[in-house]
Tab-separated table of C-alpha atoms and ligand atoms in Angstrom:
chain	number	residue	atom	x	y	z
A	18	UNK	CA	-26.348	-5.553	21.462
A	19	UNK	CA	-27.482	-8.182	18.931
A	20	UNK	CA	-24.802	-9.149	16.416
A	21	UNK	CA	-25.147	-7.386	13.084
A	22	UNK	CA	-25.048	-9.974	10.323
A	23	UNK	CA	-25.104	-9.499	6.577
A	24	UNK	CA	-24.476	-11.803	3.599
A	25	UNK	CA	-23.522	-10.997	0.006
A	26	UNK	CA	-24.121	-13.359	-2.893
A	27	UNK	CA	-21.909	-13.029	-5.984
A	28	UNK	CA	-18.585	-14.349	-7.323
A	29	UNK	CA	-15.829	-14.436	-4.657
A	30	UNK	CA	-12.074	-14.564	-5.223
A	31	UNK	CA	-9.117	-14.395	-2.868
A	32	UNK	CA	-5.468	-15.358	-2.673
A	33	UNK	CA	-4.242	-18.286	-0.571
A	34	UNK	CA	-0.525	-17.721	-1.053
A	35	UNK	CA	2.316	-16.600	-3.279
A	36	UNK	CA	2.131	-18.642	-6.513
A	37	UNK	CA	5.953	-18.757	-6.434
A	38	UNK	CA	5.590	-20.898	-3.295
A	39	UNK	CA	2.220	-22.651	-3.636
A	40	UNK	CA	2.084	-23.080	-7.418
A	41	UNK	CA	-0.695	-21.416	-9.408
A	42	UNK	CA	-3.487	-23.877	-8.630
A	43	UNK	CA	-2.979	-23.713	-4.875
A	44	UNK	CA	-2.655	-19.941	-4.790
A	45	UNK	CA	-6.322	-18.896	-4.874
A	46	UNK	CA	-9.924	-19.794	-4.121
A	47	UNK	CA	-12.761	-18.846	-6.453
A	48	UNK	CA	-16.495	-19.356	-6.061
A	49	UNK	CA	-18.428	-18.262	-9.181
A	50	UNK	CA	-21.646	-18.232	-7.119
A	51	UNK	CA	-20.366	-17.455	-3.654
A	52	UNK	CA	-21.724	-16.276	-0.330
A	53	UNK	CA	-19.768	-13.946	1.941
A	54	UNK	CA	-21.062	-13.717	5.507
A	55	UNK	CA	-20.080	-10.794	7.694
A	56	UNK	CA	-20.797	-10.243	11.374
A	57	UNK	CA	-19.769	-7.283	13.504
A	58	UNK	CA	-17.019	-6.187	11.167
A	59	UNK	CA	-15.535	-9.645	10.636
A	60	UNK	CA	-15.866	-12.338	8.023
A	61	UNK	CA	-17.774	-15.344	9.317
A	62	UNK	CA	-17.682	-17.512	6.202
A	63	UNK	CA	-16.867	-17.422	2.495
A	64	UNK	CA	-17.815	-20.251	0.169
A	65	UNK	CA	-20.234	-21.669	-2.350
A	66	UNK	CA	-23.697	-20.116	-2.040
A	67	UNK	CA	-25.716	-23.283	-2.632
A	68	UNK	CA	-23.722	-25.134	0.018
A	69	UNK	CA	-23.965	-22.328	2.570
A	70	UNK	CA	-27.547	-21.114	2.156
A	71	UNK	CA	-29.303	-24.100	3.834
A	72	UNK	CA	-27.249	-23.505	6.972
A	73	UNK	CA	-27.681	-19.744	7.087
A	74	UNK	CA	-29.236	-18.775	10.449
A	75	UNK	CA	-32.709	-17.259	10.039
A	76	UNK	CA	-33.146	-13.517	9.788
A	77	UNK	CA	-29.949	-12.781	7.903
A	78	UNK	CA	-30.392	-10.534	4.936
A	79	UNK	CA	-28.761	-11.867	1.742
A	80	UNK	CA	-27.961	-9.178	-0.801
A	81	UNK	CA	-27.685	-10.570	-4.336
A	82	UNK	CA	-25.046	-8.808	-6.426
A	83	UNK	CA	-25.294	-10.314	-9.931
A	84	UNK	CA	-22.432	-9.519	-12.313
A	85	UNK	CA	-20.196	-8.541	-9.409
A	86	UNK	CA	-16.971	-9.964	-7.980
A	87	UNK	CA	-15.923	-9.576	-4.332
A	88	UNK	CA	-12.228	-9.563	-3.462
A	89	UNK	CA	-10.316	-8.498	-0.339
A	90	UNK	CA	-9.665	-4.760	-0.148
A	91	UNK	CA	-6.456	-3.696	-1.863
A	92	UNK	CA	-3.306	-2.960	0.123
A	93	UNK	CA	-1.067	-0.062	-0.951
A	94	UNK	CA	2.305	-0.450	0.778
A	95	UNK	CA	3.729	2.944	-0.204
A	96	UNK	CA	2.018	6.279	-0.904
A	97	UNK	CA	2.470	9.981	-0.021
A	98	UNK	CA	-0.433	12.011	1.396
A	99	UNK	CA	1.042	15.502	0.800
A	100	UNK	CA	1.771	14.826	-2.886
A	101	UNK	CA	-1.877	14.792	-3.956
A	102	UNK	CA	-1.489	18.325	-5.326
A	103	UNK	CA	1.436	17.542	-7.619
A	104	UNK	CA	0.707	14.053	-9.008
A	105	UNK	CA	1.666	13.940	-12.675
A	106	UNK	CA	4.330	16.707	-12.639
A	107	UNK	CA	6.277	17.014	-15.904
A	108	UNK	CA	9.795	16.234	-16.871
A	109	UNK	CA	12.201	15.375	-14.037
A	110	UNK	CA	13.925	12.423	-12.397
A	111	UNK	CA	13.933	11.814	-8.649
A	112	UNK	CA	16.255	14.433	-7.135
A	113	UNK	CA	15.147	17.368	-9.327
A	114	UNK	CA	11.543	16.246	-9.031
A	115	UNK	CA	11.836	16.413	-5.214
A	116	UNK	CA	13.313	19.910	-5.270
A	117	UNK	CA	11.091	21.424	-7.953
A	118	UNK	CA	7.702	19.897	-7.217
A	119	UNK	CA	7.596	17.779	-4.071
A	120	UNK	CA	9.120	19.959	-1.376
A	121	UNK	CA	7.115	23.111	-2.296
A	122	UNK	CA	3.901	21.058	-2.291
A	123	UNK	CA	4.712	19.453	1.066
A	124	UNK	CA	5.570	22.852	2.599
A	125	UNK	CA	1.890	23.844	2.312
A	126	UNK	CA	1.131	21.325	5.068
A	127	UNK	CA	2.382	23.820	7.638
A	128	UNK	CA	-1.273	24.952	7.498
A	129	UNK	CA	-3.380	22.411	9.467
A	130	UNK	CA	-6.554	23.398	7.578
A	131	UNK	CA	-4.823	22.509	4.311
A	132	UNK	CA	-3.640	19.211	5.808
A	133	UNK	CA	-7.182	18.371	6.863
A	134	UNK	CA	-8.660	19.198	3.463
A	135	UNK	CA	-6.061	17.092	1.613
A	136	UNK	CA	-6.300	14.191	4.096
A	137	UNK	CA	-10.043	13.899	3.453
A	138	UNK	CA	-9.633	14.028	-0.319
A	139	UNK	CA	-6.763	11.544	-0.157
A	140	UNK	CA	-8.660	8.947	1.890
A	141	UNK	CA	-11.740	9.346	-0.315
A	142	UNK	CA	-9.509	8.669	-3.328
A	143	UNK	CA	-8.008	5.544	-1.736
A	144	UNK	CA	-11.499	4.182	-1.049
A	145	UNK	CA	-12.759	5.114	-4.544
A	146	UNK	CA	-9.980	2.871	-5.828
A	147	UNK	CA	-10.739	-0.046	-3.534
A	148	UNK	CA	-7.715	0.449	-1.280
A	149	UNK	CA	-8.727	-0.288	2.292
A	150	UNK	CA	-5.244	-0.311	3.849
A	151	UNK	CA	-2.254	1.900	2.994
A	152	UNK	CA	1.155	2.675	4.453
A	153	UNK	CA	1.335	6.436	4.145
A	154	UNK	CA	4.083	9.056	4.196
A	155	UNK	CA	2.657	12.243	5.713
A	156	UNK	CA	4.677	15.494	5.634
A	157	UNK	CA	7.230	16.655	8.210
A	158	UNK	CA	4.402	18.434	10.090
A	159	UNK	CA	2.713	16.435	12.882
A	160	UNK	CA	-0.614	18.046	11.898
A	161	UNK	CA	-0.522	16.104	8.620
A	162	UNK	CA	-0.495	12.811	10.551
A	163	UNK	CA	-3.206	14.047	12.903
A	164	UNK	CA	-5.420	14.982	9.951
A	165	UNK	CA	-4.880	11.620	8.275
A	166	UNK	CA	-5.460	9.528	11.391
A	167	UNK	CA	-8.547	11.523	12.416
A	168	UNK	CA	-10.251	10.798	9.103
A	169	UNK	CA	-9.125	7.142	9.075
A	170	UNK	CA	-10.414	6.694	12.646
A	171	UNK	CA	-13.759	8.288	11.755
A	172	UNK	CA	-14.190	5.748	8.935
A	173	UNK	CA	-12.871	2.777	10.936
A	174	UNK	CA	-10.026	2.055	8.517
A	175	UNK	CA	-6.910	-0.048	9.084
A	176	UNK	CA	-4.186	2.424	8.132
A	177	UNK	CA	-0.513	3.132	8.800
A	178	UNK	CA	1.108	6.565	8.725
A	179	UNK	CA	4.013	8.574	10.044
A	180	UNK	CA	5.461	12.055	10.017
A	181	UNK	CA	8.495	12.506	7.773
A	182	UNK	CA	11.812	12.927	9.588
A	183	UNK	CA	14.224	15.174	7.665
A	184	UNK	CA	17.095	17.219	9.033
A	185	UNK	CA	19.235	18.108	5.994
A	186	UNK	CA	19.280	18.559	2.207
A	187	UNK	CA	15.778	19.981	2.002
A	188	UNK	CA	14.324	23.527	2.364
A	189	UNK	CA	14.756	24.854	5.933
A	190	UNK	CA	11.003	25.048	6.565
A	191	UNK	CA	10.810	21.268	6.029
A	192	UNK	CA	13.593	20.286	8.450
A	193	UNK	CA	12.825	19.028	11.948
A	194	UNK	CA	16.247	18.284	13.528
A	195	UNK	CA	17.171	14.993	15.235
A	196	UNK	CA	15.836	15.879	18.689
A	197	UNK	CA	12.675	17.616	17.498
A	198	UNK	CA	11.924	14.906	14.912
A	199	UNK	CA	12.339	12.268	17.608
A	200	UNK	CA	10.081	14.091	20.094
A	201	UNK	CA	7.368	14.804	17.505
A	202	UNK	CA	7.372	11.175	16.349
A	203	UNK	CA	7.244	9.884	19.928
A	204	UNK	CA	4.262	12.138	20.729
A	205	UNK	CA	2.405	10.891	17.664
A	206	UNK	CA	3.139	7.261	18.585
A	207	UNK	CA	1.778	7.864	22.085
A	208	UNK	CA	-1.349	9.534	20.747
A	209	UNK	CA	-2.197	7.311	17.778
A	210	UNK	CA	-0.417	3.960	17.602
A	211	UNK	CA	-2.922	1.175	18.356
A	212	UNK	CA	-5.910	3.522	18.504
A	213	UNK	CA	-8.826	2.076	16.472
A	214	UNK	CA	-7.184	0.183	13.616
A	215	UNK	CA	-4.268	2.601	13.262
A	216	UNK	CA	-0.527	1.990	13.323
A	217	UNK	CA	2.375	4.405	13.444
A	218	UNK	CA	5.364	4.173	11.099
A	219	UNK	CA	8.666	5.888	11.949
A	220	UNK	CA	9.376	7.651	8.637
A	221	UNK	CA	12.856	9.008	7.864
A	222	UNK	CA	12.370	10.201	4.254
A	223	UNK	CA	15.547	8.570	2.854
A	224	UNK	CA	19.222	8.478	3.759
A	225	UNK	CA	20.155	11.753	1.959
A	226	UNK	CA	17.748	13.876	4.029
A	227	UNK	CA	18.670	12.491	7.455
A	228	UNK	CA	21.915	12.912	9.358
A	229	UNK	CA	23.431	9.897	11.099
A	230	UNK	CA	22.108	11.424	14.362
A	231	UNK	CA	18.566	11.439	13.034
A	232	UNK	CA	18.789	7.861	11.750
A	233	UNK	CA	20.083	6.919	15.191
A	234	UNK	CA	17.032	8.622	16.745
A	235	UNK	CA	14.759	6.672	14.383
A	236	UNK	CA	16.432	3.448	15.504
A	237	UNK	CA	15.913	4.461	19.126
A	238	UNK	CA	12.161	4.917	18.511
A	239	UNK	CA	11.982	1.403	17.043
A	240	UNK	CA	13.701	-0.034	20.098
A	241	UNK	CA	11.464	1.915	22.488
A	242	UNK	CA	8.246	1.029	20.618
A	243	UNK	CA	8.826	-2.429	19.105
A	244	UNK	CA	5.353	-2.666	17.534
A	245	UNK	CA	5.681	0.437	15.341
A	246	UNK	CA	6.758	0.292	11.698
A	247	UNK	CA	9.711	1.723	9.800
A	248	UNK	CA	8.938	3.276	6.417
A	249	UNK	CA	11.500	4.811	4.062
A	250	UNK	CA	12.905	4.767	0.509
A	251	UNK	CA	15.799	2.642	-0.771
A	252	UNK	CA	17.850	2.334	-3.982
A	253	UNK	CA	15.369	3.971	-6.303
A	254	UNK	CA	17.594	6.014	-8.610
A	255	UNK	CA	21.285	5.755	-9.649
A	256	UNK	CA	22.132	9.376	-8.757
A	257	UNK	CA	20.481	8.928	-5.371
A	258	UNK	CA	22.586	5.814	-4.676
A	259	UNK	CA	25.827	7.649	-5.626
A	260	UNK	CA	24.843	10.528	-3.349
A	261	UNK	CA	24.268	8.174	-0.400
A	262	UNK	CA	27.780	6.751	-0.942
A	263	UNK	CA	29.218	10.280	-0.775
A	264	UNK	CA	27.179	11.201	2.302
A	265	UNK	CA	27.974	7.979	4.204
A	266	UNK	CA	31.479	6.954	2.990
A	267	UNK	CA	32.028	4.882	6.128
A	268	UNK	CA	29.120	2.557	5.233
A	269	UNK	CA	29.301	-0.364	2.792
A	270	UNK	CA	26.371	0.968	0.743
A	271	UNK	CA	22.844	2.354	0.854
A	272	UNK	CA	21.238	-0.591	2.641
A	273	UNK	CA	24.078	-0.714	5.161
A	274	UNK	CA	23.220	2.866	6.227
A	275	UNK	CA	19.822	1.637	7.393
A	276	UNK	CA	21.147	-1.652	8.789
A	277	UNK	CA	23.816	0.178	10.814
A	278	UNK	CA	21.192	2.348	12.515
A	279	UNK	CA	18.969	-0.596	13.435
A	280	UNK	CA	16.233	0.247	10.953
A	281	UNK	CA	15.769	-3.212	9.400
A	282	UNK	CA	13.272	-5.618	10.938
A	283	UNK	CA	10.039	-7.476	10.197
A	284	UNK	CA	8.023	-4.237	10.361
A	285	UNK	CA	10.310	-2.325	7.993
A	286	UNK	CA	8.980	-1.398	4.565
A	287	UNK	CA	11.398	0.067	2.045
A	288	UNK	CA	10.019	1.608	-1.116
A	289	UNK	CA	11.458	0.782	-4.556
A	290	UNK	CA	14.664	-1.276	-4.212
A	291	UNK	CA	14.989	-0.990	-7.997
A	292	UNK	CA	18.769	-1.316	-7.990
A	293	UNK	CA	19.284	-3.903	-5.241
A	294	UNK	CA	21.738	-6.732	-5.828
A	295	UNK	CA	21.312	-10.313	-4.651
A	296	UNK	CA	23.276	-9.763	-1.417
A	297	UNK	CA	21.061	-6.837	-0.470
A	298	UNK	CA	17.915	-8.873	-1.214
A	299	UNK	CA	19.265	-11.640	1.011
A	300	UNK	CA	20.048	-9.151	3.797
A	301	UNK	CA	16.556	-7.643	3.626
A	302	UNK	CA	14.937	-11.091	3.584
A	303	UNK	CA	17.013	-12.229	6.574
A	304	UNK	CA	15.823	-9.168	8.512
A	305	UNK	CA	12.206	-9.977	7.590
A	306	UNK	CA	11.875	-6.562	5.940
A	307	UNK	CA	9.641	-5.893	2.926
A	308	UNK	CA	10.046	-3.955	-0.297
A	309	UNK	CA	7.269	-1.918	-1.901
A	310	UNK	CA	7.290	-2.406	-5.673
A	311	UNK	CA	6.079	0.850	-7.244
A	312	UNK	CA	5.838	0.348	-11.014
A	313	UNK	CA	3.999	3.500	-12.123
A	314	UNK	CA	6.443	5.623	-10.139
A	315	UNK	CA	9.530	3.775	-11.363
A	316	UNK	CA	8.435	4.274	-14.968
A	317	UNK	CA	7.254	7.869	-14.514
A	318	UNK	CA	10.506	9.054	-12.876
A	319	UNK	CA	12.614	6.853	-15.171
A	320	UNK	CA	14.069	5.117	-12.108
A	321	UNK	CA	14.341	1.622	-13.589
A	322	UNK	CA	12.727	-1.805	-13.618
A	323	UNK	CA	12.177	-3.666	-10.340
A	324	UNK	CA	13.568	-7.209	-10.448
A	325	UNK	CA	10.683	-9.200	-8.993
A	326	UNK	CA	12.119	-12.619	-9.937
A	327	UNK	CA	15.277	-11.782	-7.950
A	328	UNK	CA	13.146	-10.849	-4.924
A	329	UNK	CA	11.278	-14.147	-5.290
A	330	UNK	CA	14.528	-16.125	-5.386
A	331	UNK	CA	15.530	-14.553	-2.080
A	332	UNK	CA	12.042	-15.001	-0.566
A	333	UNK	CA	11.947	-11.276	0.047
A	334	UNK	CA	8.525	-9.969	1.084
A	335	UNK	CA	7.119	-7.696	-1.633
A	336	UNK	CA	4.019	-5.516	-1.591
A	337	UNK	CA	2.666	-3.169	-4.202
A	338	UNK	CA	2.925	0.616	-3.862
A	339	UNK	CA	1.255	3.304	-5.933
A	340	UNK	CA	3.777	5.888	-4.651
A	341	UNK	CA	1.452	8.759	-5.518
A	342	UNK	CA	2.553	11.502	-6.432
A	343	UNK	CA	5.598	10.040	-8.284
A	344	UNK	CA	3.221	7.208	-9.064
A	345	UNK	CA	0.526	8.282	-11.485
A	346	UNK	CA	-2.521	6.380	-10.247
A	347	UNK	CA	-4.284	5.538	-6.988
A	348	UNK	CA	-5.607	2.419	-8.669
A	349	UNK	CA	-3.986	-0.846	-7.637
A	350	UNK	CA	-5.496	-2.362	-10.805
A	351	UNK	CA	-3.660	0.203	-12.944
A	352	UNK	CA	-0.528	-0.310	-10.847
A	353	UNK	CA	-0.701	-4.020	-11.733
A	354	UNK	CA	-1.182	-3.122	-15.389
A	355	UNK	CA	2.150	-1.285	-15.272
A	356	UNK	CA	3.783	-4.008	-13.149
A	357	UNK	CA	2.990	-6.472	-15.926
A	358	UNK	CA	4.775	-4.245	-18.452
A	359	UNK	CA	7.775	-3.812	-16.140
A	360	UNK	CA	8.096	-7.609	-16.135
A	361	UNK	CA	7.616	-7.823	-19.906
A	362	UNK	CA	10.475	-5.353	-20.445
A	363	UNK	CA	12.715	-7.746	-18.490
A	364	UNK	CA	11.659	-10.784	-20.510
A	365	UNK	CA	9.533	-12.055	-17.640
A	366	UNK	CA	5.819	-12.128	-16.989
A	367	UNK	CA	3.391	-11.446	-14.168
A	368	UNK	CA	0.660	-14.028	-13.824
A	369	UNK	CA	-2.745	-12.668	-12.773
A	370	UNK	CA	-2.714	-14.818	-9.629
A	371	UNK	CA	0.661	-13.351	-8.643
A	372	UNK	CA	-0.892	-9.930	-9.215
A	373	UNK	CA	-3.873	-10.869	-7.049
A	374	UNK	CA	-1.438	-11.966	-4.350
A	375	UNK	CA	0.602	-8.739	-4.520
A	376	UNK	CA	-2.527	-6.563	-4.364
A	377	UNK	CA	-4.008	-8.297	-1.312
A	378	UNK	CA	-2.348	-11.034	0.761
A	379	UNK	CA	1.218	-10.142	-0.311
A	380	UNK	CA	0.637	-6.537	0.738
A	381	UNK	CA	-0.859	-7.705	4.036
A	382	UNK	CA	2.208	-9.909	4.640
A	383	UNK	CA	4.542	-7.031	3.773
A	384	UNK	CA	2.779	-5.071	6.534
A	385	UNK	CA	2.644	-8.034	8.981
A	386	UNK	CA	-1.148	-7.715	8.941
A	387	UNK	CA	-1.961	-11.008	7.206
A	388	UNK	CA	-3.558	-12.360	10.387
A	389	UNK	CA	-6.267	-9.673	9.998
A	390	UNK	CA	-6.645	-8.530	6.386
A	391	UNK	CA	-5.838	-9.572	2.832
A	392	UNK	CA	-8.106	-12.618	2.528
A	393	UNK	CA	-11.795	-13.564	2.727
A	394	UNK	CA	-10.974	-15.827	5.641
A	395	UNK	CA	-13.272	-16.472	8.640
A	396	UNK	CA	-12.129	-14.325	11.544
A	397	UNK	CA	-10.481	-11.742	9.294
A	398	UNK	CA	-11.638	-8.154	9.290
A	399	UNK	CA	-14.336	-7.529	6.703
A	400	UNK	CA	-12.356	-5.233	4.397
A	401	UNK	CA	-13.414	-6.045	0.855
A	402	UNK	CA	-14.303	-4.574	-2.526
A	403	UNK	CA	-17.215	-5.180	-4.862
A	404	UNK	CA	-16.076	-5.024	-8.501
A	405	UNK	CA	-18.564	-4.277	-11.279
A	406	UNK	CA	-17.660	-6.517	-14.227
A	407	UNK	CA	-19.726	-4.368	-16.586
A	408	UNK	CA	-18.358	-1.014	-15.439
A	409	UNK	CA	-17.686	0.228	-18.979
A	410	UNK	CA	-19.027	-0.929	-22.363
A	411	UNK	CA	-15.569	-2.174	-23.395
A	412	UNK	CA	-15.006	-4.051	-20.147
A	413	UNK	CA	-18.446	-5.661	-20.329
A	414	UNK	CA	-17.818	-6.776	-23.916
A	415	UNK	CA	-14.250	-7.950	-23.332
A	416	UNK	CA	-15.021	-9.877	-20.127
A	417	UNK	CA	-17.840	-11.690	-21.916
A	418	UNK	CA	-15.158	-13.288	-24.122
A	419	UNK	CA	-13.205	-14.662	-21.154
A	420	UNK	CA	-13.327	-18.410	-20.612
A	421	UNK	CA	-12.283	-18.544	-16.956
A	422	UNK	CA	-11.421	-16.489	-13.888
A	423	UNK	CA	-7.723	-16.363	-14.861
A	424	UNK	CA	-8.522	-14.475	-18.054
A	425	UNK	CA	-11.179	-12.351	-16.361
A	426	UNK	CA	-8.743	-11.326	-13.650
A	427	UNK	CA	-6.032	-10.406	-16.140
A	428	UNK	CA	-8.376	-8.272	-18.245
A	429	UNK	CA	-9.705	-6.583	-15.081
A	430	UNK	CA	-6.146	-5.646	-14.185
A	431	UNK	CA	-5.399	-4.404	-17.694
A	432	UNK	CA	-8.555	-2.406	-18.410
A	433	UNK	CA	-9.841	-1.782	-14.903
A	434	UNK	CA	-9.442	1.263	-12.674
A	435	UNK	CA	-11.567	3.242	-10.225
A	436	UNK	CA	-14.635	2.854	-12.466
A	437	UNK	CA	-14.704	-0.865	-11.643
A	438	UNK	CA	-14.828	-0.315	-7.883
A	439	UNK	CA	-18.525	-0.221	-7.114
A	440	UNK	CA	-18.197	-0.437	-3.331
A	441	UNK	CA	-15.472	-0.573	-0.712
A	442	UNK	CA	-16.128	-2.037	2.747
A	443	UNK	CA	-14.002	-1.529	5.851
A	444	UNK	CA	-14.671	-3.433	9.080
A	445	UNK	CA	-17.977	-4.506	7.557
A	446	UNK	CA	-19.142	-0.954	6.811
A	447	UNK	CA	-19.610	0.478	3.340
A	448	UNK	CA	-17.121	3.338	3.111
A	449	UNK	CA	-17.405	3.946	-0.633
A	450	UNK	CA	-20.277	3.594	-3.081
A	451	UNK	CA	-19.617	4.518	-6.719
A	452	UNK	CA	-21.810	7.274	-8.135
B	27	GUN	N1	12.801	9.511	-2.203
B	27	GUN	C1	12.769	10.427	-1.223
B	27	GUN	N2	11.596	11.076	-1.173
B	27	GUN	C2	10.842	10.548	-2.149
B	27	GUN	C3	9.516	10.798	-2.591
B	27	GUN	O1	8.784	11.636	-2.074
B	27	GUN	N3	9.077	10.046	-3.637
B	27	GUN	C4	9.856	9.096	-4.228
B	27	GUN	N4	9.367	8.386	-5.241
B	27	GUN	N5	11.104	8.852	-3.833
B	27	GUN	C5	11.599	9.569	-2.808
B	28	ZN	ZN1	7.760	7.367	-2.234
């Protein structure tokens, strides 16, 4: 088959590294008049249009996209599929919120037809928001993972998902049991892990809903299948942390519960970490594990303010999570808007190039996928978004006042949301077109 080649001409922007490590100037590349070349699902070249055009092989269609900005697809390192139906639920903090809203909503996934309907809506919503890769909590039911992976496979997406493991402190219809949870997870790994662009994540919900036996079984799965991920929650809420101490008095603390059961490694992603101390950050960093920073969720549930500067000091990998449905938006742009405010409330700031990093390359690193996604780099998979800089009258007017890409980027992250995402591409194919 002849190679399928396509080129897009507009502004291009991507992250080269964490500004905390590279400095601001070395952390990004920007071409105001750029050319992105894509062949068979991969990026062939990204650079200045006038430099590249004379060397473009004949017969390649160049699509001009004036007033647009192409960036790598966004990476959401923590989100819940079965919470689509209860996003924005009023008035509770974590543990009551789980009991009153979350568990009843997740119980509906016992019906595979419901799981399939929600999985399709959920993936469409991710793509409408420019998210091309996400690490996803399904429900305790294997059919929820099947539904998610089937739709992701159909669209050729790079996605990560796992069935929740839960064997205590939740309604009986949502409990699997250590042996059953292990067997169901193993079957899903065998069926889905490595198929298309899909990855499996072993997903014990959090320490309070798993017995020591179940956490042991999760650790066994990680040893038996070293390329799968571990996805759970950690140190989100003060009451939750106290409860973990009561449930596991023999352990030194919340993180030690996971460490003891062999759950910390370079493919482990722990959501929140709002109340971690420096020792815990150092322990996570030494294990190569990553934390998902979930600002809209942490504010909505009143959980607290994530200490990003502390994570930076310990060189802890951090990605960004929407954490829908405790998080209130699928939009990574809106998630960055709230992340900025979380930093402001701590007397710190969040530079737009750090935000760009968190939304793309930082997320890819948190998921150990930075050799494939997160940048407009030759050889990388062609997962990217086309942003419309005139998506609303206010945005068009405000961006016209910006003097450089730094300002433009910051305003995009403050005012932008799904309306800005004109197209989303995955593996070179258009998987979302606005309107
Ligand atoms: N901790 C355990 N389960 C959950 C959940 O579904 N959402 C959030 N935000 N935290 C949790
Ligand atoms: Zn969560």
